[in-house]
PDB file of C-alpha atoms in Angstrom:
ATOM      1  CA  MET A   1      -0.046   0.051  -0.070  1.00 36.00           C
ATOM      2  CA  PHE A   2       1.508   3.391  -1.083  1.00 35.00           C
ATOM      3  CA  ILE A   3       1.686   6.096   2.021  1.00 37.00           C
ATOM      4  CA  PRO A   4       2.429   9.439   0.853  1.00 41.00           C
ATOM      5  CA  MET A   5       5.443  10.700   3.087  1.00 38.00           C
ATOM      6  CA  ARG A   6       4.081  14.074   3.618  1.00 38.00           C
ATOM      7  CA  PRO A   7       1.432  12.718   6.452  1.00 40.00           C
ATOM      8  CA  ILE A   8       4.338  11.098   7.799  1.00 36.00           C
ATOM      9  CA  LEU A   9       6.434  13.865   8.335  1.00 40.00           C
ATOM     10  CA  CYS A  10       3.826  15.819   9.931  1.00 41.00           C
ATOM     11  CA  VAL A  11       3.035  13.054  12.394  1.00 36.00           C
ATOM     12  CA  LEU A  12       6.956  12.998  13.128  1.00 38.00           C
ATOM     13  CA  ALA A  13       7.120  17.056  13.539  1.00 40.00           C
ATOM     14  CA  CYS A  14       4.072  16.556  16.047  1.00 37.00           C
ATOM     15  CA  LEU A  15       6.119  14.110  18.185  1.00 37.00           C
ATOM     16  CA  GLY A  16       8.945  16.339  18.329  1.00 43.00           C
ATOM     17  CA  PHE A  17      11.028  14.821  15.527  1.00 44.00           C
ATOM     18  CA  ALA A  18      11.090  17.974  13.414  1.00 51.00           C
ATOM     19  CA  SER A  19      13.099  18.284  10.065  1.00 55.00           C
ATOM     20  CA  PRO A  20      16.682  19.836  10.765  1.00 61.00           C
ATOM     21  CA  SER A  21      16.529  22.107   8.048  1.00 55.00           C
ATOM     22  CA  GLN A  22      15.472  25.522   8.775  1.00 81.00           C
ATOM     23  CA  ALA A  23      18.773  27.069   8.593  1.00 92.00           C
ATOM     24  CA  THR A  24      21.323  27.472   5.858  1.00 94.00           C
ATOM     25  CA  GLU A  25      25.056  26.251   6.020  1.00 96.00           C
ATOM     26  CA  LEU A  26      27.450  28.294   4.825  1.00 95.00           C
ATOM     27  CA  GLN A  27      30.438  26.154   5.744  1.00 95.00           C
ATOM     28  CA  ARG A  28      31.188  23.978   8.800  1.00 95.00           C
ATOM     29  CA  GLY A  29      29.820  25.569  11.911  1.00 96.00           C
ATOM     30  CA  VAL A  30      28.402  28.968  10.207  1.00 98.00           C
ATOM     31  CA  LEU A  31      24.649  28.769  10.120  1.00 97.00           C
ATOM     32  CA  VAL A  32      22.486  31.457   8.260  1.00 98.00           C
ATOM     33  CA  ASP A  33      19.243  31.729  10.024  1.00 97.00           C
ATOM     34  CA  PRO A  34      17.262  34.103   8.187  1.00 96.00           C
ATOM     35  CA  ALA A  35      14.393  33.648  10.232  1.00 95.00           C
ATOM     36  CA  ASN A  36      15.861  35.777  12.790  1.00 96.00           C
ATOM     37  CA  SER A  37      18.264  37.688  10.460  1.00 97.00           C
ATOM     38  CA  GLN A  38      21.268  36.405  12.310  1.00 98.00           C
ATOM     39  CA  VAL A  39      24.366  34.135  11.667  1.00 98.00           C
ATOM     40  CA  LEU A  40      25.292  31.340  14.096  1.00 98.00           C
ATOM     41  CA  VAL A  41      29.269  31.176  14.254  1.00 98.00           C
ATOM     42  CA  MET A  42      32.002  29.357  16.092  1.00 98.00           C
ATOM     43  CA  ARG A  43      34.139  31.682  18.345  1.00 97.00           C
ATOM     44  CA  PRO A  44      37.995  31.697  18.043  1.00 96.00           C
ATOM     45  CA  GLU A  45      37.996  31.306  21.738  1.00 95.00           C
ATOM     46  CA  GLY A  46      35.096  28.493  22.117  1.00 96.00           C
ATOM     47  CA  GLY A  47      31.679  28.626  22.352  1.00 98.00           C
ATOM     48  CA  ILE A  48      28.991  30.230  19.810  1.00 98.00           C
ATOM     49  CA  ALA A  49      27.744  33.530  18.567  1.00 98.00           C
ATOM     50  CA  ALA A  50      24.783  35.091  17.104  1.00 98.00           C
ATOM     51  CA  ILE A  51      25.527  37.895  15.066  1.00 98.00           C
ATOM     52  CA  ASN A  52      22.926  40.445  13.790  1.00 98.00           C
ATOM     53  CA  ILE A  53      23.076  40.331  10.005  1.00 98.00           C
ATOM     54  CA  ALA A  54      22.398  44.306   9.715  1.00 97.00           C
ATOM     55  CA  ASN A  55      24.907  45.461  12.042  1.00 97.00           C
ATOM     56  CA  GLY A  56      27.395  42.639  13.051  1.00 97.00           C
ATOM     57  CA  LYS A  57      26.461  42.878  16.593  1.00 98.00           C
ATOM     58  CA  GLN A  58      26.595  39.687  18.653  1.00 98.00           C
ATOM     59  CA  ARG A  59      22.940  39.153  20.346  1.00 98.00           C
ATOM     60  CA  TRP A  60      24.136  36.199  22.127  1.00 98.00           C
ATOM     61  CA  THR A  61      26.920  34.327  23.271  1.00 98.00           C
ATOM     62  CA  SER A  62      26.735  30.762  24.817  1.00 98.00           C
ATOM     63  CA  GLN A  63      29.362  28.024  26.259  1.00 98.00           C
ATOM     64  CA  ALA A  64      27.140  25.382  26.463  1.00 97.00           C
ATOM     65  CA  ALA A  65      28.645  23.942  23.150  1.00 98.00           C
ATOM     66  CA  ASP A  66      31.148  24.861  20.413  1.00 98.00           C
ATOM     67  CA  MET A  67      29.967  24.248  16.960  1.00 98.00           C
ATOM     68  CA  PRO A  68      25.922  24.927  15.552  1.00 98.00           C
ATOM     69  CA  VAL A  69      24.866  22.205  13.398  1.00 97.00           C
ATOM     70  CA  ALA A  70      21.149  22.165  12.878  1.00 96.00           C
ATOM     71  CA  LEU A  71      18.152  24.400  13.500  1.00 96.00           C
ATOM     72  CA  SER A  72      14.498  23.661  13.882  1.00 94.00           C
ATOM     73  CA  GLU A  73      11.493  25.563  15.457  1.00 89.00           C
ATOM     74  CA  ASN A  74      14.102  28.282  16.857  1.00 95.00           C
ATOM     75  CA  ARG A  75      15.931  25.736  18.426  1.00 96.00           C
ATOM     76  CA  VAL A  76      19.879  25.259  17.934  1.00 97.00           C
ATOM     77  CA  LEU A  77      21.475  21.836  18.046  1.00 97.00           C
ATOM     78  CA  ALA A  78      25.117  22.374  18.631  1.00 98.00           C
ATOM     79  CA  VAL A  79      28.107  19.782  19.283  1.00 98.00           C
ATOM     80  CA  ALA A  80      30.177  20.455  22.523  1.00 97.00           C
ATOM     81  CA  GLU A  81      33.729  19.842  23.450  1.00 95.00           C
ATOM     82  CA  PRO A  82      35.499  17.273  24.589  1.00 94.00           C
ATOM     83  CA  ALA A  83      35.503  15.060  21.887  1.00 95.00           C
ATOM     84  CA  GLU A  84      35.237  11.710  23.753  1.00 96.00           C
ATOM     85  CA  ARG A  85      35.622   8.501  21.697  1.00 96.00           C
ATOM     86  CA  GLY A  86      32.371   6.781  21.088  1.00 97.00           C
ATOM     87  CA  ARG A  87      30.114   9.743  21.902  1.00 97.00           C
ATOM     88  CA  VAL A  88      29.278  12.686  20.538  1.00 98.00           C
ATOM     89  CA  HIS A  89      28.025  15.833  23.208  1.00 98.00           C
ATOM     90  CA  TYR A  90      25.504  18.357  22.352  1.00 98.00           C
ATOM     91  CA  ALA A  91      23.267  21.114  23.658  1.00 97.00           C
ATOM     92  CA  LEU A  92      20.149  22.894  22.200  1.00 97.00           C
ATOM     93  CA  ILE A  93      20.183  26.452  22.517  1.00 97.00           C
ATOM     94  CA  ASP A  94      17.336  29.003  21.909  1.00 97.00           C
ATOM     95  CA  ALA A  95      17.997  30.635  18.779  1.00 97.00           C
ATOM     96  CA  SER A  96      16.549  33.998  19.951  1.00 97.00           C
ATOM     97  CA  SER A  97      18.136  34.230  23.560  1.00 97.00           C
ATOM     98  CA  GLY A  98      20.850  31.669  23.776  1.00 98.00           C
ATOM     99  CA  ALA A  99      19.311  30.089  26.563  1.00 98.00           C
ATOM    100  CA  VAL A 100      20.161  26.419  27.068  1.00 97.00           C
ATOM    101  CA  GLY A 101      17.275  24.355  26.607  1.00 94.00           C
ATOM    102  CA  GLY A 102      18.616  20.782  27.131  1.00 94.00           C
ATOM    103  CA  HIS A 103      22.229  18.795  27.062  1.00 93.00           C
ATOM    104  CA  GLY A 104      22.819  15.147  26.233  1.00 96.00           C
ATOM    105  CA  SER A 105      25.136  12.657  24.620  1.00 97.00           C
ATOM    106  CA  ALA A 106      24.667  10.065  22.042  1.00 97.00           C
ATOM    107  CA  PRO A 107      26.334   6.822  21.084  1.00 97.00           C
ATOM    108  CA  LEU A 108      29.101   6.532  18.064  1.00 97.00           C
ATOM    109  CA  PRO A 109      30.802   3.330  16.943  1.00 96.00           C
ATOM    110  CA  HIS A 110      34.201   3.214  18.459  1.00 94.00           C
ATOM    111  CA  PRO A 111      36.661   4.584  17.598  1.00 95.00           C
ATOM    112  CA  ALA A 112      35.183   7.721  16.329  1.00 96.00           C
ATOM    113  CA  ARG A 113      34.833  10.853  18.075  1.00 97.00           C
ATOM    114  CA  ALA A 114      32.929  14.307  17.324  1.00 97.00           C
ATOM    115  CA  LEU A 115      36.134  16.443  16.801  1.00 97.00           C
ATOM    116  CA  ILE A 116      35.400  20.198  15.887  1.00 97.00           C
ATOM    117  CA  ASP A 117      38.897  20.634  14.917  1.00 96.00           C
ATOM    118  CA  ASP A 118      40.435  18.538  12.440  1.00 96.00           C
ATOM    119  CA  ARG A 119      43.724  16.649  13.416  1.00 95.00           C
ATOM    120  CA  LEU A 120      46.395  15.247  11.736  1.00 93.00           C
ATOM    121  CA  GLY A 121      44.671  12.278   9.568  1.00 93.00           C
ATOM    122  CA  GLU A 122      41.828  12.767  11.750  1.00 95.00           C
ATOM    123  CA  GLN A 123      38.425  14.538  10.892  1.00 96.00           C
ATOM    124  CA  PHE A 124      34.597  14.060  12.074  1.00 97.00           C
ATOM    125  CA  GLN A 125      31.918  15.861   9.759  1.00 96.00           C
ATOM    126  CA  ILE A 126      28.180  16.359  10.483  1.00 96.00           C
ATOM    127  CA  LYS A 127      25.517  17.925   8.744  1.00 94.00           C
ATOM    128  CA  ALA A 128      21.896  18.543   8.722  1.00 92.00           C
ATOM    129  CA  SER A 129      19.983  16.628   5.614  1.00 87.00           C
ATOM    130  CA  SER A 130      16.072  16.705   5.329  1.00 80.00           C
ATOM    131  CA  ALA A 131      15.065  14.152   7.662  1.00 82.00           C
ATOM    132  CA  SER A 132      18.614  13.525   9.797  1.00 90.00           C
ATOM    133  CA  LEU A 133      21.808  14.496  11.150  1.00 95.00           C
ATOM    134  CA  ASP A 134      24.319  12.558   8.992  1.00 95.00           C
ATOM    135  CA  TRP A 135      27.792  12.362   9.931  1.00 97.00           C
ATOM    136  CA  ALA A 136      31.240  10.686   8.872  1.00 96.00           C
ATOM    137  CA  TYR A 137      34.596   9.908  10.530  1.00 97.00           C
ATOM    138  CA  ARG A 138      37.768   9.263   9.230  1.00 96.00           C
ATOM    139  CA  HIS A 139      41.440   8.494  10.892  1.00 94.00           C
ATOM    140  CA  SER A 140      43.912   8.049   8.320  1.00 91.00           C
ATOM    141  CA  HIS A 141      47.195   6.231   9.766  1.00 78.00           C
ATOM    142  CA  ILE A 142      49.974   8.721   9.518  1.00 77.00           C
ATOM    143  CA  SER A 143      53.455   6.901  10.086  1.00 68.00           C
ATOM    144  CA  GLY A 144      55.716   8.246  12.674  1.00 60.00           C
ATOM    145  CA  ALA A 145      52.991  10.722  13.912  1.00 55.00           C
ATOM    146  CA  LEU A 146      51.293  10.619  17.776  1.00 56.00           C
ATOM    147  CA  LEU A 147      49.501  13.666  19.138  1.00 54.00           C
ATOM    148  CA  ALA A 148      48.414  14.002  22.685  1.00 55.00           C
ATOM    149  CA  GLY A 149      45.401  12.765  22.713  1.00 57.00           C
ATOM    150  CA  ASP A 150      45.619  10.335  19.859  1.00 58.00           C
ATOM    151  CA  ASP A 151      44.873   7.202  22.144  1.00 59.00           C
ATOM    152  CA  TRP A 152      42.003   4.558  21.210  1.00 55.00           C
ATOM    153  CA  GLY A 153      40.299   5.109  24.492  1.00 54.00           C
ATOM    154  CA  PRO A 154      39.250   2.019  26.837  1.00 52.00           C
ATOM    155  CA  THR A 155      38.502  -1.083  24.613  1.00 44.00           C
ATOM    156  CA  ARG A 156      35.016  -2.656  24.922  1.00 44.00           C
ATOM    157  CA  ASP A 157      36.199  -5.086  27.656  1.00 45.00           C
ATOM    158  CA  GLY A 158      37.860  -2.239  29.891  1.00 46.00           C
ATOM    159  CA  ALA A 159      41.436  -2.787  29.348  1.00 46.00           C
ATOM    160  CA  ALA A 160      43.612  -0.310  29.414  1.00 46.00           C
ATOM    161  CA  PRO A 161      43.799   2.399  26.178  1.00 51.00           C
ATOM    162  CA  LYS A 162      46.244   1.963  23.362  1.00 51.00           C
ATOM    163  CA  LYS A 163      48.665   4.504  23.628  1.00 49.00           C
ATOM    164  CA  ALA A 164      50.034   4.048  20.071  1.00 47.00           C
ATOM    165  CA  GLN A 165      48.312   3.990  16.440  1.00 49.00           C
ATOM    166  CA  PRO A 166      48.736   0.527  15.042  1.00 52.00           C
ATOM    167  CA  GLU A 167      49.633  -0.292  11.501  1.00 46.00           C
ATOM    168  CA  ASP A 168      46.090  -0.659  10.455  1.00 52.00           C
ATOM    169  CA  ALA A 169      44.764   2.246  12.529  1.00 64.00           C
ATOM    170  CA  SER A 170      42.864   3.610   9.089  1.00 87.00           C
ATOM    171  CA  VAL A 171      38.994   3.900   9.740  1.00 94.00           C
ATOM    172  CA  ALA A 172      36.163   5.204   7.786  1.00 95.00           C
ATOM    173  CA  LEU A 173      32.776   5.353   9.492  1.00 96.00           C
ATOM    174  CA  ALA A 174      29.514   6.884   9.027  1.00 96.00           C
ATOM    175  CA  GLY A 175      25.974   6.994   9.991  1.00 96.00           C
ATOM    176  CA  SER A 176      23.122   9.253  10.864  1.00 96.00           C
ATOM    177  CA  PHE A 177      20.870  10.408  14.198  1.00 97.00           C
ATOM    178  CA  SER A 178      17.384  11.410  14.227  1.00 95.00           C
ATOM    179  CA  VAL A 179      16.490  14.334  16.354  1.00 94.00           C
ATOM    180  CA  ASP A 180      13.721  14.628  19.197  1.00 94.00           C
ATOM    181  CA  TRP A 181      13.714  18.327  19.434  1.00 91.00           C
ATOM    182  CA  THR A 182      11.255  18.414  22.256  1.00 89.00           C
ATOM    183  CA  ASP A 183      13.259  15.940  24.608  1.00 90.00           C
ATOM    184  CA  ALA A 184      16.578  17.093  23.553  1.00 90.00           C
ATOM    185  CA  LYS A 185      17.599  13.510  22.154  1.00 94.00           C
ATOM    186  CA  LEU A 186      19.610  12.026  19.534  1.00 96.00           C
ATOM    187  CA  SER A 187      19.247   8.535  18.288  1.00 96.00           C
ATOM    188  CA  PRO A 188      20.821   6.832  16.070  1.00 96.00           C
ATOM    189  CA  VAL A 189      19.229   5.464  12.793  1.00 95.00           C
ATOM    190  CA  ALA A 190      19.552   1.784  11.957  1.00 93.00           C
ATOM    191  CA  ASN A 191      21.290   1.047   8.646  1.00 88.00           C
ATOM    192  CA  SER A 192      22.045   4.594   7.675  1.00 88.00           C
ATOM    193  CA  LYS A 193      25.029   5.268   5.386  1.00 85.00           C
ATOM    194  CA  GLY A 194      25.498   8.573   6.759  1.00 86.00           C
ATOM    195  CA  LEU A 195      27.289  11.695   5.486  1.00 82.00           C
ATOM    196  CA  GLY A 196      28.663  11.392   2.058  1.00 73.00           C
ATOM    197  CA  SER A 197      26.615   8.576   0.809  1.00 64.00           C
ATOM    198  CA  GLU A 198      24.372  10.621  -1.545  1.00 66.00           C
ATOM    199  CA  LYS A 199      25.693  12.779  -4.772  1.00 66.00           C
ATOM    200  CA  PRO A 200      27.315  15.923  -3.884  1.00 67.00           C
ATOM    201  CA  ARG A 201      25.447  18.897  -4.359  1.00 72.00           C
ATOM    202  CA  LEU A 202      26.172  20.792  -7.899  1.00 81.00           C
ATOM    203  CA  VAL A 203      27.199  24.245  -6.743  1.00 91.00           C
ATOM    204  CA  GLU A 204      28.519  25.673  -9.994  1.00 94.00           C
ATOM    205  CA  ILE A 205      25.657  25.855 -12.716  1.00 92.00           C
ATOM    206  CA  GLY A 206      26.674  24.594 -16.462  1.00 91.00           C
ATOM    207  CA  LEU A 207      30.225  23.759 -16.894  1.00 87.00           C
ATOM    208  CA  PRO A 208      33.156  26.221 -17.205  1.00 84.00           C
ATOM    209  CA  GLN A 209      34.306  27.438 -20.531  1.00 83.00           C
ATOM    210  CA  PRO A 210      37.398  29.549 -21.483  1.00 82.00           C
ATOM    211  CA  GLY A 211      37.257  33.026 -21.088  1.00 77.00           C
ATOM    212  CA  ALA A 212      33.470  32.878 -20.194  1.00 86.00           C
ATOM    213  CA  ALA A 213      31.709  33.860 -16.821  1.00 94.00           C
ATOM    214  CA  ARG A 214      30.805  31.239 -14.502  1.00 95.00           C
ATOM    215  CA  ARG A 215      27.842  30.879 -12.510  1.00 97.00           C
ATOM    216  CA  PHE A 216      27.184  29.431  -9.015  1.00 97.00           C
ATOM    217  CA  HIS A 217      24.115  28.735  -6.599  1.00 97.00           C
ATOM    218  CA  SER A 218      24.184  30.090  -3.244  1.00 97.00           C
ATOM    219  CA  ALA A 219      24.256  28.013  -0.268  1.00 95.00           C
ATOM    220  CA  SER A 220      20.561  27.774  -0.363  1.00 94.00           C
ATOM    221  CA  SER A 221      20.014  27.772  -4.160  1.00 95.00           C
ATOM    222  CA  ALA A 222      17.914  30.930  -3.688  1.00 96.00           C
ATOM    223  CA  HIS A 223      20.533  33.119  -5.388  1.00 97.00           C
ATOM    224  CA  THR A 224      23.154  32.916  -8.095  1.00 98.00           C
ATOM    225  CA  LEU A 225      26.646  34.413  -8.177  1.00 98.00           C
ATOM    226  CA  VAL A 226      28.009  35.566 -11.739  1.00 98.00           C
ATOM    227  CA  SER A 227      31.855  35.445 -11.714  1.00 97.00           C
ATOM    228  CA  GLU A 228      33.652  37.479 -14.339  1.00 96.00           C
ATOM    229  CA  PRO A 229      37.845  37.862 -14.479  1.00 94.00           C
ATOM    230  CA  ILE A 230      38.400  41.477 -14.493  1.00 93.00           C
ATOM    231  CA  SER A 231      41.695  43.081 -16.294  1.00 88.00           C
ATOM    232  CA  GLN A 232      43.741  44.273 -13.309  1.00 86.00           C
ATOM    233  CA  GLY A 233      43.463  40.688 -11.737  1.00 89.00           C
ATOM    234  CA  GLY A 234      40.889  38.948  -9.682  1.00 93.00           C
ATOM    235  CA  TYR A 235      36.916  38.841 -10.462  1.00 96.00           C
ATOM    236  CA  ARG A 236      33.850  40.664 -10.337  1.00 97.00           C
ATOM    237  CA  TRP A 237      31.034  38.880  -8.345  1.00 98.00           C
ATOM    238  CA  THR A 238      27.238  39.834  -9.630  1.00 98.00           C
ATOM    239  CA  LEU A 239      24.848  38.417  -7.445  1.00 98.00           C
ATOM    240  CA  GLN A 240      21.391  37.931  -8.844  1.00 98.00           C
ATOM    241  CA  ASP A 241      17.994  36.648  -7.283  1.00 97.00           C
ATOM    242  CA  SER A 242      15.970  33.683  -8.341  1.00 94.00           C
ATOM    243  CA  LYS A 243      14.700  35.452 -11.154  1.00 95.00           C
ATOM    244  CA  GLY A 244      17.936  36.863 -12.613  1.00 95.00           C
ATOM    245  CA  ALA A 245      17.616  40.286 -11.601  1.00 97.00           C
ATOM    246  CA  ALA A 246      20.977  41.731 -10.285  1.00 97.00           C
ATOM    247  CA  LEU A 247      21.325  42.712  -6.752  1.00 97.00           C
ATOM    248  CA  GLY A 248      24.588  43.927  -7.001  1.00 97.00           C
ATOM    249  CA  SER A 249      28.433  43.611  -7.849  1.00 97.00           C
ATOM    250  CA  ILE A 250      31.612  43.777  -5.631  1.00 97.00           C
ATOM    251  CA  ASP A 251      35.226  42.699  -6.584  1.00 97.00           C
ATOM    252  CA  SER A 252      37.240  39.766  -5.234  1.00 96.00           C
ATOM    253  CA  GLN A 253      40.427  38.031  -5.263  1.00 94.00           C
ATOM    254  CA  HIS A 254      38.438  34.487  -5.564  1.00 95.00           C
ATOM    255  CA  SER A 255      36.572  33.281  -8.508  1.00 95.00           C
ATOM    256  CA  TYR A 256      33.859  31.623  -5.782  1.00 96.00           C
ATOM    257  CA  LEU A 257      33.546  31.402  -2.049  1.00 97.00           C
ATOM    258  CA  PRO A 258      30.289  29.457  -0.470  1.00 97.00           C
ATOM    259  CA  PHE A 259      27.654  32.397  -0.165  1.00 97.00           C
ATOM    260  CA  GLU A 260      24.310  33.483   0.716  1.00 98.00           C
ATOM    261  CA  VAL A 261      22.485  36.489   0.286  1.00 98.00           C
ATOM    262  CA  VAL A 262      19.673  37.919   3.528  1.00 97.00           C
ATOM    263  CA  GLU A 263      17.670  40.986   2.805  1.00 95.00           C
ATOM    264  CA  GLY A 264      20.115  42.420   0.615  1.00 97.00           C
ATOM    265  CA  VAL A 265      23.233  41.456   2.568  1.00 98.00           C
ATOM    266  CA  LEU A 266      26.066  39.161   0.728  1.00 98.00           C
ATOM    267  CA  LEU A 267      27.494  36.829   3.318  1.00 98.00           C
ATOM    268  CA  PHE A 268      30.752  34.902   2.791  1.00 98.00           C
ATOM    269  CA  VAL A 269      33.796  33.477   4.818  1.00 97.00           C
ATOM    270  CA  GLU A 270      37.085  35.171   3.616  1.00 96.00           C
ATOM    271  CA  PRO A 271      39.518  32.093   4.331  1.00 95.00           C
ATOM    272  CA  LEU A 272      42.803  32.396   6.058  1.00 90.00           C
ATOM    273  CA  SER A 273      45.637  33.881   3.907  1.00 86.00           C
ATOM    274  CA  ILE A 274      49.384  34.476   5.004  1.00 82.00           C
ATOM    275  CA  ALA A 275      51.606  37.040   3.440  1.00 79.00           C
ATOM    276  CA  PHE A 276      55.011  37.501   3.932  1.00 81.00           C
ATOM    277  CA  GLU A 277      56.504  40.880   3.868  1.00 77.00           C
ATOM    278  CA  GLU A 278      60.276  41.459   4.163  1.00 77.00           C
ATOM    279  CA  ASN A 279      60.946  40.205   8.164  1.00 80.00           C
ATOM    280  CA  ASP A 280      57.359  39.830   8.787  1.00 83.00           C
ATOM    281  CA  ILE A 281      54.523  37.346   8.358  1.00 82.00           C
ATOM    282  CA  ASP A 282      50.641  38.685   8.102  1.00 80.00           C
ATOM    283  CA  VAL A 283      48.357  36.245   8.841  1.00 82.00           C
ATOM    284  CA  GLN A 284      44.527  36.675   8.426  1.00 87.00           C
ATOM    285  CA  ARG A 285      42.476  34.588  10.402  1.00 91.00           C
ATOM    286  CA  PRO A 286      39.227  33.403   8.615  1.00 95.00           C
ATOM    287  CA  GLU A 287      36.384  35.800   8.696  1.00 97.00           C
ATOM    288  CA  LEU A 288      32.743  36.166   8.017  1.00 98.00           C
ATOM    289  CA  GLN A 289      32.170  38.939   5.792  1.00 98.00           C
ATOM    290  CA  ALA A 290      28.884  40.899   5.167  1.00 98.00           C
ATOM    291  CA  ILE A 291      28.650  43.387   2.335  1.00 98.00           C
ATOM    292  CA  ASN A 292      25.732  45.687   1.699  1.00 98.00           C
ATOM    293  CA  LEU A 293      24.800  44.899  -2.103  1.00 97.00           C
ATOM    294  CA  SER A 294      22.885  48.204  -2.836  1.00 96.00           C
ATOM    295  CA  ASP A 295      26.308  49.956  -2.428  1.00 96.00           C
ATOM    296  CA  GLY A 296      29.113  46.992  -2.345  1.00 96.00           C
ATOM    297  CA  LYS A 297      30.357  48.345   0.710  1.00 97.00           C
ATOM    298  CA  ARG A 298      31.555  46.076   3.683  1.00 97.00           C
ATOM    299  CA  LEU A 299      29.028  46.544   6.865  1.00 98.00           C
ATOM    300  CA  TRP A 300      30.982  44.401   9.131  1.00 98.00           C
ATOM    301  CA  GLN A 301      33.454  41.518   9.488  1.00 97.00           C
ATOM    302  CA  ALA A 302      33.545  38.753  12.340  1.00 97.00           C
ATOM    303  CA  GLU A 303      36.467  36.485  12.806  1.00 97.00           C
ATOM    304  CA  ILE A 304      35.750  33.064  13.470  1.00 97.00           C
ATOM    305  CA  ARG A 305      37.205  29.777  14.747  1.00 97.00           C
ATOM    306  CA  ASP A 306      39.325  27.602  12.169  1.00 95.00           C
ATOM    307  CA  THR A 307      38.776  24.528  12.341  1.00 95.00           C
ATOM    308  CA  GLU A 308      41.465  23.319   9.711  1.00 94.00           C
ATOM    309  CA  PHE A 309      44.698  21.165  10.573  1.00 93.00           C
ATOM    310  CA  ARG A 310      47.704  23.358   9.684  1.00 86.00           C
ATOM    311  CA  GLY A 311      50.401  21.482  11.719  1.00 83.00           C
ATOM    312  CA  PRO A 312      52.712  20.435  13.210  1.00 83.00           C
ATOM    313  CA  TYR A 313      53.615  17.369  10.684  1.00 81.00           C
ATOM    314  CA  PRO A 314      56.032  14.783  11.092  1.00 77.00           C
ATOM    315  CA  PRO A 315      59.465  14.698   9.845  1.00 72.00           C
TER     316      PRO A 315
END
């Protein structure tokens, strides 16, 4: 018997299992919340901040968790540190006030851990889909490398943790959680393939052609970025709405960066850059940028947590 999915989803929502898809992920740990005209970000010093899109001011901050991953019915689900092997710790936070609505933890298959910052050869990713939270964990064996915290934790029989990586330490695991937003509970989904099992979303529109402008979808697919090289170097971005009407333009050194447009404001993350000047090194940390498309001027910028692994590397 055929049963339409819409009634099923309505029943799940009434029971507290709402779809975690009411925010747009700009990049890991950066959620655009258009309903509240704010962006949820990871703070460089730890914790989460909600930034007003119009003026860049922090509406609230929270130390209850460290990486926002999903939003539903004005509640933010965020992963919390420390990263424990075999568990993911999280908190539910009110998106308007920052008030904590609950804490919890859920099981992960050993030796997975919910890392926020990448480590050498080790990464954890978690992302909201239309009906669940999908995650993936990878740990690649790096010969000669053992960093603090790299033990595998207690074994299932309670034996002492292993203090060195075995030669076959490369691991790839994936799965999904359903979210009960009412009771602040994550539950593993049986037989799920997890993050990476679906075809990746196509960001570029069409195939690139030599010398021609390139077109890209916004993170929500509601807007388009047209990128054209300019004679003085760099690129000119022209932003368009869903009907193709131009909203404004800016110049950038990048041909493309993941972006979103909310109420005439362009949002994107300027990645880390390093410039060498004589005897000095200028390091620009990753920053969330907000551009007023009506005049192309920057409204504000905010440094965010850099989660990529950048060393040390084994000799």
